[in-house]
Coordinates of C-alpha atoms in Angstrom, one line a residue:
Chain A
M1 CA 35.1 -38.4 -183.0
S2 CA 33.6 -35.1 -184.2
L3 CA 34.7 -31.8 -182.6
F4 CA 31.2 -31.0 -181.5
E5 CA 28.6 -33.7 -180.9
I6 CA 25.2 -32.3 -180.0
K7 CA 22.6 -34.7 -178.7
N8 CA 18.9 -34.0 -178.0
L9 CA 19.5 -30.3 -177.5
N10 CA 16.4 -28.4 -176.2
V11 CA 16.5 -24.7 -175.3
Y12 CA 13.8 -22.9 -173.4
Y13 CA 13.5 -19.1 -172.8
G14 CA 11.2 -19.1 -169.8
A15 CA 8.0 -20.8 -171.1
H16 CA 9.0 -20.5 -174.7
H17 CA 10.5 -23.7 -176.2
A18 CA 13.0 -22.1 -178.6
L19 CA 14.9 -25.1 -179.9
K20 CA 13.7 -28.6 -180.1
D21 CA 15.5 -31.9 -180.2
V22 CA 18.6 -30.9 -182.2
N23 CA 21.1 -33.7 -183.1
M24 CA 24.1 -32.7 -185.0
N25 CA 27.9 -33.1 -185.3
I26 CA 30.4 -30.5 -186.4
E27 CA 33.7 -31.6 -187.8
A28 CA 37.0 -29.9 -187.2
N29 CA 38.4 -27.6 -189.9
T30 CA 35.1 -27.1 -191.7
I31 CA 32.9 -24.1 -192.2
T32 CA 29.3 -24.9 -191.2
A33 CA 26.6 -22.4 -192.2
L34 CA 23.4 -22.3 -190.2
I35 CA 20.5 -21.0 -192.3
G36 CA 16.8 -20.6 -191.9
P37 CA 14.1 -17.9 -191.3
S38 CA 14.1 -15.5 -188.4
G39 CA 13.2 -17.1 -185.1
C40 CA 14.2 -20.6 -186.2
G41 CA 16.7 -20.9 -183.4
K42 CA 19.9 -20.8 -185.4
S43 CA 21.4 -18.1 -183.3
T44 CA 20.2 -19.8 -180.2
F45 CA 22.0 -23.0 -181.4
L46 CA 25.2 -21.0 -182.1
R47 CA 25.1 -19.5 -178.7
C48 CA 24.8 -22.9 -177.1
L49 CA 28.3 -23.8 -178.4
D50 CA 30.1 -21.3 -176.2
R51 CA 27.3 -21.0 -173.6
M52 CA 26.6 -17.4 -174.3
N53 CA 23.0 -18.3 -173.8
D54 CA 23.8 -18.6 -170.1
L55 CA 23.6 -14.8 -169.9
I56 CA 19.9 -14.6 -170.8
P57 CA 17.7 -14.7 -167.7
G58 CA 15.3 -17.7 -167.6
V59 CA 17.2 -19.8 -170.1
K60 CA 17.2 -23.6 -169.7
V61 CA 19.3 -25.9 -171.8
E62 CA 18.7 -29.7 -171.9
G63 CA 20.5 -32.4 -173.7
S64 CA 24.3 -32.6 -174.2
V65 CA 26.8 -30.6 -176.2
M66 CA 30.1 -32.5 -176.3
F67 CA 33.1 -30.5 -177.3
E68 CA 36.3 -32.5 -177.7
G69 CA 34.6 -35.4 -175.8
K70 CA 33.5 -33.3 -172.8
D71 CA 30.0 -32.1 -172.1
I72 CA 30.4 -28.4 -171.9
Y73 CA 27.2 -28.0 -169.9
K74 CA 28.6 -30.4 -167.3
D75 CA 32.3 -30.6 -167.1
E76 CA 33.7 -27.6 -168.7
D77 CA 34.6 -24.3 -167.0
T78 CA 32.6 -21.7 -168.9
L79 CA 35.4 -19.1 -169.0
E80 CA 37.9 -21.6 -170.2
L81 CA 35.4 -22.8 -172.9
R82 CA 35.0 -19.3 -174.2
H83 CA 38.7 -19.1 -174.6
R84 CA 38.6 -22.2 -176.8
V85 CA 35.4 -21.3 -178.7
G86 CA 35.5 -17.6 -179.8
M87 CA 32.6 -15.6 -181.0
V88 CA 32.2 -12.8 -183.6
F89 CA 29.0 -10.8 -183.5
Q90 CA 26.7 -9.3 -186.0
K91 CA 27.6 -5.7 -185.1
A92 CA 31.4 -5.1 -184.9
N93 CA 32.0 -4.4 -181.2
P94 CA 35.5 -3.1 -180.7
F95 CA 36.3 -1.9 -177.2
P96 CA 36.9 1.8 -176.7
M97 CA 40.6 1.4 -176.5
S98 CA 43.6 1.2 -178.9
I99 CA 43.8 -1.4 -181.7
Y100 CA 46.7 -2.9 -179.9
D101 CA 44.8 -3.3 -176.6
N102 CA 41.8 -4.6 -178.4
V103 CA 43.7 -7.5 -179.8
L104 CA 45.3 -8.3 -176.5
Y105 CA 42.2 -8.0 -174.4
G106 CA 41.3 -11.7 -174.2
V107 CA 44.9 -12.8 -173.8
R108 CA 45.6 -10.4 -170.9
L109 CA 42.6 -11.8 -169.0
H110 CA 44.6 -14.9 -168.4
Y111 CA 48.3 -14.2 -168.9
K112 CA 50.8 -11.6 -168.1
L113 CA 52.7 -10.8 -171.3
T114 CA 56.1 -9.4 -171.9
K115 CA 56.3 -6.6 -174.4
D116 CA 57.8 -8.9 -177.1
E117 CA 55.2 -11.6 -176.7
A118 CA 52.5 -8.9 -176.8
S119 CA 53.8 -7.4 -180.0
R120 CA 54.2 -10.8 -181.6
I121 CA 50.6 -11.8 -180.7
V122 CA 49.2 -8.5 -182.0
E123 CA 51.1 -8.8 -185.3
E124 CA 50.2 -12.5 -185.8
S125 CA 46.5 -12.0 -185.0
L126 CA 46.2 -8.9 -187.2
K127 CA 47.9 -10.7 -190.1
K128 CA 45.6 -13.7 -189.7
A129 CA 42.7 -11.3 -189.9
S130 CA 44.3 -9.6 -192.9
L131 CA 44.2 -6.3 -191.2
W132 CA 47.9 -5.9 -190.4
N133 CA 48.9 -3.9 -193.5
E134 CA 46.1 -1.4 -193.0
V135 CA 46.7 -0.7 -189.3
K136 CA 50.4 -1.5 -188.6
D137 CA 51.2 2.2 -188.4
R138 CA 48.5 3.2 -186.0
L139 CA 48.3 0.3 -183.5
K140 CA 48.1 2.8 -180.6
K141 CA 45.2 4.7 -182.2
S142 CA 41.6 4.1 -181.0
A143 CA 39.9 1.2 -182.6
L144 CA 36.7 3.3 -183.0
G145 CA 38.4 5.2 -185.8
L146 CA 38.4 2.2 -188.1
S147 CA 35.8 1.6 -190.8
G148 CA 33.0 -1.0 -190.3
G149 CA 34.7 -3.7 -192.2
Q150 CA 38.1 -3.1 -190.5
Q151 CA 36.4 -3.1 -187.1
Q152 CA 34.8 -6.5 -187.9
R153 CA 38.2 -7.8 -188.9
L154 CA 39.7 -6.4 -185.7
C155 CA 37.0 -8.3 -183.7
I156 CA 38.1 -11.4 -185.6
A157 CA 41.8 -10.7 -184.8
R158 CA 40.8 -10.2 -181.2
T159 CA 39.1 -13.6 -181.2
L160 CA 42.0 -15.3 -182.8
A161 CA 44.5 -13.8 -180.4
V162 CA 43.4 -16.0 -177.6
N163 CA 44.1 -19.0 -179.8
P164 CA 40.7 -20.7 -179.9
S165 CA 40.0 -23.8 -182.0
V166 CA 36.5 -22.8 -183.0
V167 CA 35.2 -19.4 -184.2
L168 CA 31.5 -18.8 -184.0
M169 CA 30.1 -16.0 -186.2
D170 CA 26.7 -14.6 -185.9
E171 CA 25.8 -12.9 -189.2
P172 CA 29.3 -11.2 -189.3
T173 CA 28.8 -9.6 -192.7
S174 CA 25.2 -8.5 -192.5
A175 CA 26.1 -4.9 -191.5
L176 CA 28.9 -4.5 -194.0
D177 CA 29.1 -3.3 -197.6
P178 CA 29.8 -5.9 -200.4
I179 CA 33.5 -5.2 -200.6
S180 CA 34.1 -5.6 -196.8
T181 CA 31.8 -8.7 -197.0
R182 CA 34.0 -10.2 -199.7
S183 CA 37.2 -9.7 -197.7
I184 CA 35.7 -11.3 -194.6
E185 CA 34.5 -14.3 -196.7
D186 CA 38.0 -14.7 -198.1
L187 CA 39.3 -14.5 -194.6
M188 CA 37.0 -17.3 -193.5
R189 CA 38.2 -19.6 -196.2
E190 CA 41.8 -18.8 -195.2
L191 CA 41.0 -19.5 -191.5
K192 CA 39.5 -22.8 -192.2
K193 CA 42.9 -24.4 -192.3
D194 CA 43.5 -23.7 -188.6
Y195 CA 40.1 -23.2 -187.2
T196 CA 36.6 -24.6 -187.2
I197 CA 34.0 -22.0 -188.2
V198 CA 30.3 -22.0 -187.5
I199 CA 28.5 -19.1 -189.1
V200 CA 24.9 -18.0 -188.9
T201 CA 23.8 -16.2 -192.1
H202 CA 20.7 -14.8 -193.7
N203 CA 22.5 -14.6 -197.0
M204 CA 21.9 -17.8 -199.0
A205 CA 24.6 -16.9 -201.6
E206 CA 27.1 -16.4 -198.8
A207 CA 26.3 -19.7 -197.3
A208 CA 26.7 -21.4 -200.7
R209 CA 30.0 -19.5 -201.4
I210 CA 31.9 -20.3 -198.2
S211 CA 30.5 -23.2 -196.3
D212 CA 31.4 -26.9 -196.5
R213 CA 28.3 -28.0 -194.6
T214 CA 24.9 -26.4 -194.2
A215 CA 22.3 -26.9 -191.5
F216 CA 18.8 -25.7 -192.2
F217 CA 16.6 -24.7 -189.3
Y218 CA 12.9 -24.1 -189.5
I219 CA 10.0 -23.2 -187.1
D220 CA 7.1 -25.5 -186.4
E221 CA 3.5 -24.5 -185.8
R222 CA 4.2 -23.9 -182.0
K223 CA 7.1 -21.5 -182.9
R224 CA 9.7 -24.0 -181.8
G225 CA 12.9 -24.0 -183.9
F226 CA 14.2 -27.3 -185.0
L227 CA 16.8 -28.7 -187.4
V228 CA 15.4 -29.9 -190.7
E229 CA 18.5 -31.2 -192.3
E230 CA 22.2 -31.0 -192.2
G231 CA 24.7 -32.1 -194.9
A232 CA 27.3 -31.1 -197.4
T233 CA 26.5 -27.6 -198.7
S234 CA 26.2 -28.8 -202.3
E235 CA 23.7 -31.5 -201.3
V236 CA 21.6 -29.2 -199.1
F237 CA 21.5 -26.6 -201.8
F238 CA 21.1 -28.7 -204.9
S239 CA 19.5 -31.9 -203.8
P240 CA 17.9 -31.3 -200.5
K241 CA 16.2 -34.3 -198.8
D242 CA 13.4 -32.2 -197.4
K243 CA 10.8 -30.3 -199.3
R244 CA 10.9 -27.4 -196.8
T245 CA 14.6 -26.9 -197.4
E246 CA 14.1 -26.8 -201.2
D247 CA 11.2 -24.3 -200.9
Y248 CA 13.2 -22.1 -198.5
I249 CA 16.4 -22.1 -200.6
Q250 CA 14.6 -21.6 -203.9
G251 CA 12.4 -18.8 -202.4
R252 CA 15.5 -17.1 -201.3
F253 CA 17.5 -17.6 -204.4
S254 CA 15.0 -16.3 -206.9
Chain B
M1 CA -6.7 22.5 -206.3
A2 CA -5.5 20.1 -208.9
L3 CA -7.0 17.3 -206.8
L4 CA -10.3 19.1 -206.5
E5 CA -10.7 19.7 -210.2
S6 CA -9.8 16.2 -211.2
T7 CA -12.4 14.5 -209.0
N8 CA -16.1 14.4 -209.4
I9 CA -17.1 17.1 -207.0
P10 CA -20.2 19.1 -207.7
S11 CA -19.4 22.5 -209.2
T12 CA -21.1 24.3 -206.4
L13 CA -18.6 23.0 -204.0
I14 CA -15.7 23.9 -206.2
K15 CA -17.0 27.4 -206.5
R16 CA -17.3 27.7 -202.8
G17 CA -13.7 26.5 -202.6
K18 CA -12.6 29.2 -204.9
S19 CA -14.5 31.9 -203.0
E20 CA -12.9 30.8 -199.8
K21 CA -9.4 31.1 -201.2
N22 CA -8.8 34.5 -199.7
D23 CA -10.2 33.4 -196.4
A24 CA -7.8 30.4 -196.4
A25 CA -4.8 32.6 -197.1
S26 CA -5.7 34.9 -194.2
R27 CA -6.3 31.9 -192.0
L28 CA -2.9 30.7 -192.9
R29 CA -1.4 34.1 -192.0
M30 CA -3.3 34.0 -188.7
R31 CA -1.9 30.6 -187.9
E32 CA 1.6 31.6 -188.7
S33 CA 1.5 34.7 -186.5
K34 CA 0.0 32.6 -183.7
E35 CA 2.9 30.2 -184.0
M36 CA 5.3 33.1 -183.9
V37 CA 3.7 34.3 -180.7
F38 CA 4.0 30.9 -179.1
K39 CA 7.6 30.6 -180.3
G40 CA 8.3 33.9 -178.7
I41 CA 6.8 32.9 -175.4
F42 CA 8.9 29.7 -175.3
L43 CA 12.0 31.7 -176.2
I44 CA 11.4 34.3 -173.5
S45 CA 10.8 31.7 -170.9
S46 CA 14.0 29.9 -171.7
L47 CA 16.0 33.1 -171.8
L48 CA 14.8 34.0 -168.3
S49 CA 17.3 31.6 -166.7
V50 CA 20.1 33.1 -168.8
V51 CA 19.1 36.6 -167.7
V52 CA 19.0 35.5 -164.0
V53 CA 22.5 34.1 -164.2
I54 CA 23.8 37.3 -165.8
L55 CA 22.1 39.4 -163.2
I56 CA 23.4 37.3 -160.3
S57 CA 26.9 37.4 -161.5
A58 CA 26.8 41.1 -162.3
F59 CA 25.4 41.8 -158.8
I60 CA 28.0 39.7 -157.1
F61 CA 30.9 41.2 -159.0
K62 CA 29.5 44.8 -158.6
E63 CA 29.4 44.3 -154.8
G64 CA 32.5 42.2 -154.5
L65 CA 35.0 43.9 -156.7
P66 CA 35.2 47.2 -154.8
F67 CA 36.4 45.1 -151.8
F68 CA 39.8 44.8 -153.6
K69 CA 40.2 48.6 -153.5
S70 CA 40.7 48.3 -149.7
V71 CA 42.3 44.8 -149.5
S72 CA 44.7 43.2 -152.0
V73 CA 43.9 39.9 -153.5
P74 CA 46.8 38.0 -151.8
E75 CA 45.8 39.6 -148.5
F76 CA 42.3 38.2 -149.0
L77 CA 43.2 34.7 -150.3
F78 CA 46.4 33.8 -148.5
N79 CA 45.8 35.2 -145.0
T80 CA 44.1 33.2 -142.2
R81 CA 43.2 36.2 -140.0
W82 CA 39.5 37.0 -140.3
K83 CA 38.8 39.9 -137.9
P84 CA 36.3 42.2 -139.6
S85 CA 35.1 43.9 -136.4
S86 CA 38.6 44.6 -135.0
D87 CA 40.0 48.1 -134.8
N88 CA 42.6 46.9 -137.2
P89 CA 40.3 44.8 -139.4
S90 CA 41.7 41.9 -141.4
Y91 CA 39.9 39.9 -144.1
G92 CA 41.8 36.7 -144.8
V93 CA 39.7 33.8 -146.0
L94 CA 42.4 31.1 -146.3
S95 CA 41.0 29.1 -143.3
F96 CA 37.6 29.1 -144.9
V97 CA 38.9 28.1 -148.3
L98 CA 40.9 25.3 -146.8
A99 CA 38.0 24.2 -144.7
S100 CA 35.7 24.1 -147.8
A101 CA 38.3 22.2 -149.8
E102 CA 38.9 19.7 -147.0
V103 CA 35.3 19.0 -146.2
T104 CA 34.6 18.7 -149.9
L105 CA 37.4 16.3 -150.7
L106 CA 36.9 14.3 -147.6
S107 CA 33.2 13.8 -148.2
L108 CA 34.0 12.8 -151.8
I109 CA 36.5 10.2 -150.5
F110 CA 33.8 8.8 -148.2
A111 CA 31.0 8.9 -150.8
L112 CA 32.8 7.8 -153.9
P113 CA 33.5 4.1 -153.2
I114 CA 30.0 3.4 -151.8
S115 CA 28.3 5.4 -154.6
L116 CA 30.3 3.8 -157.4
L117 CA 29.6 0.3 -156.0
S118 CA 25.9 1.1 -155.8
A119 CA 25.9 2.5 -159.3
I120 CA 27.6 -0.6 -160.6
Y121 CA 25.1 -2.8 -158.7
L122 CA 22.1 -0.9 -160.0
S123 CA 23.2 -0.9 -163.6
M124 CA 24.8 -4.3 -163.9
Y125 CA 23.2 -6.7 -161.5
A126 CA 19.8 -5.5 -160.1
K127 CA 17.3 -6.2 -162.9
D128 CA 14.1 -6.7 -160.9
R129 CA 12.1 -4.7 -158.5
S130 CA 14.9 -4.4 -155.9
A131 CA 16.6 -2.0 -158.3
N132 CA 13.6 0.2 -158.5
V133 CA 13.3 0.2 -154.7
I134 CA 16.9 1.2 -154.3
R135 CA 16.7 3.8 -157.1
S136 CA 13.6 5.6 -155.6
T137 CA 15.2 5.5 -152.2
V138 CA 18.3 7.2 -153.6
E139 CA 16.1 9.8 -155.3
L140 CA 14.3 10.4 -152.0
L141 CA 17.7 10.8 -150.3
Q142 CA 18.4 13.6 -152.8
G143 CA 15.1 15.4 -152.0
I144 CA 15.5 15.6 -148.2
P145 CA 16.1 19.2 -147.1
S146 CA 19.6 19.8 -146.0
V147 CA 18.6 21.1 -142.6
I148 CA 17.3 17.6 -141.8
Y149 CA 20.7 16.2 -142.6
G150 CA 22.2 18.8 -140.3
I151 CA 19.8 17.9 -137.4
L152 CA 20.5 14.2 -137.9
G153 CA 24.2 15.0 -137.9
I154 CA 23.9 16.8 -134.5
A155 CA 21.8 13.9 -133.1
I156 CA 23.8 11.0 -134.4
V157 CA 27.1 11.8 -136.1
V158 CA 28.4 14.4 -133.7
P159 CA 28.0 12.2 -130.6
V160 CA 29.5 9.2 -132.3
V161 CA 32.5 11.2 -133.5
R162 CA 32.9 12.7 -130.0
R163 CA 32.9 9.2 -128.4
L164 CA 35.3 7.6 -130.9
F165 CA 37.7 10.5 -131.7
G166 CA 37.4 12.9 -128.8
G167 CA 36.9 16.6 -129.1
N168 CA 33.4 18.0 -128.9
G169 CA 32.2 16.2 -132.0
Y170 CA 31.5 19.3 -134.0
S171 CA 34.3 18.7 -136.5
L172 CA 35.7 18.3 -140.0
L173 CA 35.0 14.6 -139.7
S174 CA 31.3 15.1 -138.8
A175 CA 30.8 17.6 -141.5
S176 CA 32.4 15.4 -144.1
I177 CA 30.3 12.4 -143.1
V178 CA 27.1 14.3 -143.3
L179 CA 28.1 15.9 -146.6
S180 CA 29.1 12.5 -148.1
I181 CA 25.6 11.2 -147.5
M182 CA 24.2 14.2 -149.2
I183 CA 26.3 13.9 -152.4
M184 CA 25.9 10.2 -152.8
P185 CA 22.7 10.4 -154.8
T186 CA 24.3 12.7 -157.4
I187 CA 27.2 10.3 -157.9
I188 CA 24.9 7.2 -157.9
N189 CA 22.3 8.6 -160.4
V190 CA 24.7 10.1 -162.9
S191 CA 27.2 7.2 -162.8
E192 CA 24.5 4.7 -163.0
S193 CA 23.0 6.1 -166.2
S194 CA 26.4 6.4 -167.8
I195 CA 27.3 2.8 -166.9
R196 CA 23.9 1.7 -168.2
A197 CA 24.6 3.6 -171.5
V198 CA 27.6 1.3 -172.2
G199 CA 26.5 -0.9 -175.1
E200 CA 25.4 -4.4 -174.4
D201 CA 27.4 -5.5 -177.4
I202 CA 30.7 -4.4 -175.8
K203 CA 29.9 -6.4 -172.6
L204 CA 29.0 -9.5 -174.7
G205 CA 32.3 -9.0 -176.6
S206 CA 34.2 -9.1 -173.4
I207 CA 32.4 -12.1 -172.0
A208 CA 32.8 -14.0 -175.3
L209 CA 36.5 -13.7 -174.9
G210 CA 36.4 -15.5 -171.6
A211 CA 36.2 -12.5 -169.2
N212 CA 34.2 -13.0 -166.0
D213 CA 31.8 -10.3 -164.8
F214 CA 34.3 -8.6 -162.6
Q215 CA 36.8 -8.3 -165.5
T216 CA 34.2 -7.1 -167.8
I217 CA 33.1 -4.4 -165.4
T218 CA 36.6 -3.2 -164.5
R219 CA 38.3 -3.5 -167.9
V220 CA 35.6 -2.5 -170.3
V221 CA 32.4 -1.1 -168.7
L222 CA 34.0 1.4 -166.3
P223 CA 36.5 2.8 -168.8
S224 CA 33.7 3.2 -171.3
A225 CA 31.7 5.1 -168.7
F226 CA 34.7 7.1 -167.4
K227 CA 33.4 10.5 -168.7
G228 CA 30.0 10.0 -167.1
I229 CA 31.6 9.0 -163.8
M230 CA 33.9 12.0 -163.9
T231 CA 30.8 14.2 -164.6
S232 CA 29.0 12.7 -161.6
I233 CA 32.0 13.4 -159.4
I234 CA 32.3 17.0 -160.5
L235 CA 28.6 17.7 -160.0
A236 CA 28.9 16.2 -156.6
L237 CA 31.9 18.5 -155.8
G238 CA 29.8 21.5 -156.8
R239 CA 27.0 20.4 -154.5
A240 CA 29.5 19.9 -151.7
I241 CA 31.2 23.2 -152.1
G242 CA 27.9 25.1 -152.1
E243 CA 26.3 23.2 -149.2
T244 CA 25.7 25.5 -146.2
T245 CA 23.0 24.6 -143.7
A246 CA 24.0 21.0 -143.0
V247 CA 27.7 21.8 -142.5
L248 CA 26.8 24.9 -140.5
L249 CA 25.1 22.6 -137.9
V250 CA 27.9 20.1 -137.5
F251 CA 31.2 21.8 -138.3
G252 CA 31.3 24.0 -135.1
N253 CA 31.5 27.3 -137.1
A254 CA 34.7 28.4 -135.4
P255 CA 36.8 30.7 -137.7
L256 CA 39.9 28.6 -137.1
F257 CA 42.6 27.1 -139.3
P258 CA 41.4 23.5 -139.5
K259 CA 44.2 21.3 -138.2
G260 CA 42.8 17.8 -138.0
L261 CA 39.7 15.5 -138.4
T262 CA 38.4 16.5 -135.0
S263 CA 39.0 20.2 -135.2
M264 CA 36.1 22.7 -135.7
G265 CA 36.1 24.9 -138.7
R266 CA 34.1 27.2 -140.9
T267 CA 33.7 27.0 -144.7
L268 CA 33.3 29.9 -147.1
T269 CA 29.5 29.4 -147.2
M270 CA 29.2 29.2 -143.5
N271 CA 31.2 32.4 -143.1
I272 CA 28.9 34.2 -145.5
V273 CA 25.8 33.1 -143.7
T274 CA 27.2 33.8 -140.2
D275 CA 28.4 37.3 -140.9
M276 CA 25.7 38.5 -143.4
S277 CA 23.3 39.5 -140.6
Y278 CA 25.5 42.2 -139.2
A279 CA 28.1 43.0 -141.8
E280 CA 28.4 46.4 -143.4
G281 CA 30.8 48.4 -145.5
V282 CA 34.1 46.7 -146.4
H283 CA 33.0 43.7 -144.3
M284 CA 29.9 43.3 -146.5
N285 CA 32.1 43.7 -149.6
A286 CA 34.3 41.0 -148.3
L287 CA 31.4 38.6 -148.1
F288 CA 30.5 39.3 -151.7
A289 CA 34.1 38.8 -152.6
S290 CA 33.8 35.3 -151.0
S291 CA 30.7 34.7 -153.0
M292 CA 32.7 35.6 -156.1
L293 CA 35.2 33.0 -155.1
L294 CA 32.4 30.4 -154.8
F295 CA 30.8 31.4 -158.0
I296 CA 34.0 31.2 -159.9
S297 CA 34.8 27.7 -158.6
I298 CA 31.3 26.5 -159.5
L299 CA 31.7 28.0 -162.9
I300 CA 35.0 26.2 -163.5
L301 CA 33.5 22.9 -162.4
N302 CA 30.6 23.5 -164.8
F303 CA 33.0 24.2 -167.7
I304 CA 34.7 20.9 -167.0
V305 CA 31.4 19.1 -167.1
V306 CA 30.5 20.7 -170.4
A307 CA 33.9 19.9 -171.8
L308 CA 33.5 16.3 -170.7
T309 CA 30.0 15.7 -171.9
H310 CA 30.7 17.5 -175.2
K311 CA 33.6 15.2 -176.0
G312 CA 31.5 12.3 -174.9
R313 CA 28.8 13.1 -177.4
K314 CA 31.3 13.3 -180.3
R315 CA 32.3 9.7 -179.9

């Protein structure tokens, strides 16, 4: 059984049919990259996996998204789901509080922590996000004083602190400089051991560098996004089954 | 000129261009001096308010300060006896200061919960036309002349307070209720815009971690908007301290030490209005000294607002 099994997924924003008939599985402990041109529905697809789409007025989701054997649009409690499936956004969005409180935010929503537990979770999470060494002396300082790349790693630490099994990332490096980007990519490879990662990226080289599997989305003539093909990253990049995938990837590579 | 020479323009035109060179320079000078004049007009207009503030404060202090030659500051501030017309006159404003403070704080206590809840509703939940209806109603509330609030207070609030709490109804409680309605628009408007200014990305971040709406509002949104909410409260305090007509109509205007919710009282502003018509000499100076007191408290509140908003911008 795959971690995620998505069947006949259709998403509508009001009258606009944004995503059409997506069928796809996502395996545990892999990095899946979602690529494709703007408006192809890859972010929409990502946001279906933790039901962040629910927040958009007028959204309608059809089909089924099975996560660990349960249909998240039927059985699962949304808040509980978002604990298990974390999300990192394009723009680092630390809360206006200390680094320490940022990391614990999600955990404190559900549990009362002793001081020892809290410190342990903060240290573990920051270490996992390879931020510990840079911030261990200023945990009580505001998170807004960190650099862009550090803020993004803090957001990753904050997501890991609630102990999810999946981390969704929506263009997490697009606002960062190459060095910060590289450190976040290294981090993703490291995290793969314990987590399943799904990442939306516009950067073809990044998708090729880090992902195990790649899903290519495209737009049809009625502006509906759909999945063209999904497979091992090496196959999608070097011997794509579909002409459109090849054109897109080559267009972007050159 | 380089452009002119390089293109294929008939030489007559170029000649005319050259002969107009001086004209062009003088036209440029004209335009510059015109702009200077306009800039000056704008500057003078905007300086006018500064001048008015300086004149007002100079006037108040000029008329108020001499009062302290006849009466000491502690005698003025910490004495509850206000007998300006007596043979042995006494000018203690403590009762009025306390009445002002009580009515201001009490109205804030009444207004704050409702206003904050409305602001949260308007900024977080109401996304359609209902929000606009509520918002314009709140703005209308702000525009109603204070005497109308006072009259409604006499007609509705005073009788209700009389029936429920005894006394004659003209009371601290009535004044606070009326005043609380008057300051709600300020708190709602300013808080709403500061809550609205909290980034969407921060709210999404909270929700993505499994927070529900209530947790997101109380743990992330309100702390982020804290400075704006404080600003709204302080602006409302300023409005409450200065309000005169409405409280004059429902507070009973008795120069007494306010003892409880149902007791009558007189605020600083009420006292100034009441005595201004017949005061002279030291009595008149005492009223200006009271104005100084009001002016200084408003000034302090304004400084706090500036400090808050300035720090807010830096972030």
